[in-house]
Amino acid sequence: MRDYIYNFWQGLYTILVGMKVTLRHVFIPAVTIQYPSVKPQMPERERNRLYVNMDDCIGCDQCARACPVNCIEIETVKSIPGEDLGTTSNGKKKALWVTTFNIDFAKCCYCQLCVFPCPTECIYMTDVYEFSEFQRESLLYDFVTLLPEERIQKKKNYEELQAKKEAEKIAAAKKAAEEKAAAQANKPAEPKPDNKEENKQ
Amino acid sequence: MMYDWLYNLTGSELLAMFIVSLLPLFVFILPFALLAVLAERKVSAHMQDRLGPMRTGYHGILQTVADIIKLLQKEDLVPTATDKMLFNLAPLLTFVGSYAAFAVIPFSGFFIGTKIDLGIIFIVGITGLVVAGILMAGWASNNKYSLLGAMRSAAQIISYEIPTLLIILTIVMMTGTLSLYDLSEMQTAYFWNWLILGGPAIGIQKILLIPLMMMGCLIIYTSTLAEVNRTPFDIPEAESELVSGYHTEYSGMKFAMFFLAEYANMFAVSAIVAIMFFGGYQSPFGYLGNTLGWNWLVPIEQFSWFTAKGVFFVLVQMWLRWTLPRFRVDQLMAFCWKYLIPFSFVILLLVGLISLM
């Protein structure tokens, strides 16, 4: 009988205790963050979408080599003499035109390994994390600041320069050969090392 | 009386009757259900440190309206293996059962469907239809979870009707009336005339009655809570065990009918507790209308007092829902038969003895 009354009292009392707890929670501010309208404060070392500051990029390709999933694609073209590419923010002279700098965020694993090797600190993590797309192709980001025609132009410039250099080289070689021939004509008695080897064989 | 007033206004018995019978639905139950569903969601959210619906209107106040529109648009699905007639009849019967109870509930001295003398007996009897509807829904769904839920519900409602009726009997014995209107009128003037504080009795009798009445109030509140199948007595629709019990197979407007019936029932039982123990529509401090001499203000005040009391008890039901976990079936039966029924017998006996004094 004592147990019976005790149970009854306990039942009643514990319900009141529980009700007190729930009532207290009514007045505790909600922990909900109204996400699309209110954004949560991200931690300081968050890893989200990458950004490349092309003004500082020297095209060294270190980030692409560090990437474990090969999502960075870089192509560079040497500048021709007389072109001024400017300097980076830490004073390095730029020597390469970066004609391709693609990061495929569909592949990117946000490991931040590309950020550390960068000598000019031009590739870094931003706080943007809402960039979903309907097409996978839309996640291929192109960071190059040059216009498409400019990229072709730079390539062509370099090729022309190369061709010119090649032509000069050929001309120089020709000249050298001519000179050699002239010299040989002057000293015919001198034996040739090549011929010696040929003889041995 | 509303009916007489409308009869004089329209000059047609039929029209007056029609309006009086539809008034509680459109003036009261539908807005109440809309607000109660929203309140339930907001209260539960805030008790769990969440926010609840926030995006439909200011702080989500239009959420239930949007839900109702969605339910109205939904296809009326009837599974092939069901008993079509019973399946379609069940939500109607459930709603009719809980709506009919409002016929005798006095919202104010003026706004009452009918002043029949057997008010309480009528409510107890007509809400029996709800059990029939639930059992019908469970059976006709041809779904084991629905049937299980319906059977649990029937068992629960029938066992919890006993303490409810014993406490009602106590009140009837004390006051000598079954009419809810007379019961409310008896508790007029100030709050110490409410039955929870011993009613109109005086002297030592009143002091002896107070603890018994408080116990009785607690018992009837608990057992009516069980009758409307709400947590902690929600084993008939236990989501985690039975999907959602007897209304698992229902969709669209039929589901909304069950929902409406549940909320109507919640208010009905709260109203019964308010009428029997907390003075019904009577104000605890007298009326502003009487003081100022504006007689038309009194029924409005009474209506607001009644609504406030009812809504308060509904809120306590919600509060309990988010506080207590669900009973097991054996605990449920043990609680009813080992605690509520003996206690209500003791109250019945003691109140009888005190009334003889």
mmCIF file of C-alpha atoms in Angstrom, chain B residues 24 29 93-107 112-132 157 160-161 164-165 168 172 177-184 220 223-225 227-228 261 264-276 280 306:
data_model
loop_
_atom_site.group_PDB
_atom_site.id
_atom_site.type_symbol
_atom_site.label_atom_id
_atom_site.label_comp_id
_atom_site.label_asym_id
_atom_site.label_seq_id
_atom_site.Cartn_x
_atom_site.Cartn_y
_atom_site.Cartn_z
ATOM 1 C CA PRO B 24 -19.730 26.009 -34.102
ATOM 2 C CA ILE B 29 -13.792 24.388 -34.931
ATOM 3 C CA LEU B 93 -18.311 9.050 -38.734
ATOM 4 C CA THR B 94 -15.278 10.053 -36.711
ATOM 5 C CA PHE B 95 -15.790 13.699 -37.481
ATOM 6 C CA VAL B 96 -19.543 13.560 -36.895
ATOM 7 C CA GLY B 97 -18.929 11.926 -33.536
ATOM 8 C CA SER B 98 -16.609 14.626 -32.347
ATOM 9 C CA TYR B 99 -18.603 17.457 -33.926
ATOM 10 C CA ALA B 100 -21.916 16.359 -32.431
ATOM 11 C CA ALA B 101 -20.455 16.879 -28.968
ATOM 12 C CA PHE B 102 -20.401 20.613 -29.717
ATOM 13 C CA ALA B 103 -24.198 20.639 -29.933
ATOM 14 C CA VAL B 104 -24.510 20.737 -26.148
ATOM 15 C CA ILE B 105 -21.343 22.594 -25.212
ATOM 16 C CA PRO B 106 -22.268 26.047 -23.938
ATOM 17 C CA PHE B 107 -19.847 28.531 -25.494
ATOM 18 C CA ILE B 112 -25.331 27.067 -27.111
ATOM 19 C CA GLY B 113 -26.641 24.558 -29.616
ATOM 20 C CA THR B 114 -29.281 23.082 -27.395
ATOM 21 C CA LYS B 115 -29.940 23.146 -23.668
ATOM 22 C CA ILE B 116 -30.898 19.488 -23.346
ATOM 23 C CA ASP B 117 -30.995 18.144 -19.809
ATOM 24 C CA LEU B 118 -28.839 15.130 -20.587
ATOM 25 C CA GLY B 119 -25.873 17.157 -21.859
ATOM 26 C CA ILE B 120 -23.071 15.113 -20.305
ATOM 27 C CA ILE B 121 -24.656 11.767 -21.137
ATOM 28 C CA PHE B 122 -25.139 12.977 -24.702
ATOM 29 C CA ILE B 123 -21.461 13.848 -25.020
ATOM 30 C CA VAL B 124 -20.310 10.555 -23.546
ATOM 31 C CA GLY B 125 -22.676 8.652 -25.813
ATOM 32 C CA ILE B 126 -22.065 10.518 -29.033
ATOM 33 C CA THR B 127 -18.286 10.430 -28.724
ATOM 34 C CA GLY B 128 -18.694 6.643 -28.728
ATOM 35 C CA LEU B 129 -19.215 7.104 -32.478
ATOM 36 C CA VAL B 130 -15.575 8.130 -32.694
ATOM 37 C CA VAL B 131 -14.533 4.682 -31.504
ATOM 38 C CA ALA B 132 -16.766 3.116 -34.124
ATOM 39 C CA ILE B 157 -11.073 4.430 -25.107
ATOM 40 C CA TYR B 160 -10.568 5.084 -19.958
ATOM 41 C CA GLU B 161 -14.269 5.788 -20.234
ATOM 42 C CA THR B 164 -14.198 9.588 -16.849
ATOM 43 C CA LEU B 165 -17.707 8.412 -16.137
ATOM 44 C CA ILE B 168 -18.765 12.723 -14.136
ATOM 45 C CA VAL B 172 -23.622 14.869 -11.141
ATOM 46 C CA THR B 177 -27.840 18.102 -12.866
ATOM 47 C CA LEU B 178 -26.698 16.554 -16.141
ATOM 48 C CA SER B 179 -27.180 19.703 -18.184
ATOM 49 C CA LEU B 180 -23.965 21.476 -19.065
ATOM 50 C CA TYR B 181 -25.789 24.797 -19.200
ATOM 51 C CA ASP B 182 -27.115 24.388 -15.646
ATOM 52 C CA LEU B 183 -23.704 23.222 -14.525
ATOM 53 C CA SER B 184 -22.128 26.394 -15.893
ATOM 54 C CA ILE B 220 -10.787 13.333 -15.638
ATOM 55 C CA SER B 223 -8.552 9.940 -18.775
ATOM 56 C CA THR B 224 -10.038 12.289 -21.373
ATOM 57 C CA LEU B 225 -6.525 12.850 -22.661
ATOM 58 C CA GLU B 227 -9.718 9.128 -24.870
ATOM 59 C CA VAL B 228 -8.554 11.559 -27.531
ATOM 60 C CA ALA B 261 -11.830 15.309 -35.658
ATOM 61 C CA ALA B 264 -12.181 19.062 -32.389
ATOM 62 C CA ASN B 265 -12.023 16.266 -29.841
ATOM 63 C CA MET B 266 -9.124 17.876 -28.079
ATOM 64 C CA PHE B 267 -11.134 21.020 -27.624
ATOM 65 C CA ALA B 268 -14.275 19.096 -26.672
ATOM 66 C CA VAL B 269 -12.580 17.282 -23.794
ATOM 67 C CA SER B 270 -10.851 20.462 -22.676
ATOM 68 C CA ALA B 271 -14.237 22.153 -22.746
ATOM 69 C CA ILE B 272 -15.722 19.370 -20.606
ATOM 70 C CA VAL B 273 -12.980 19.804 -18.016
ATOM 71 C CA ALA B 274 -13.487 23.566 -18.123
ATOM 72 C CA ILE B 275 -17.264 23.270 -17.730
ATOM 73 C CA MET B 276 -17.164 20.693 -14.965
ATOM 74 C CA GLY B 280 -17.432 26.870 -17.982
ATOM 75 C CA PHE B 306 -14.766 29.886 -22.367
#
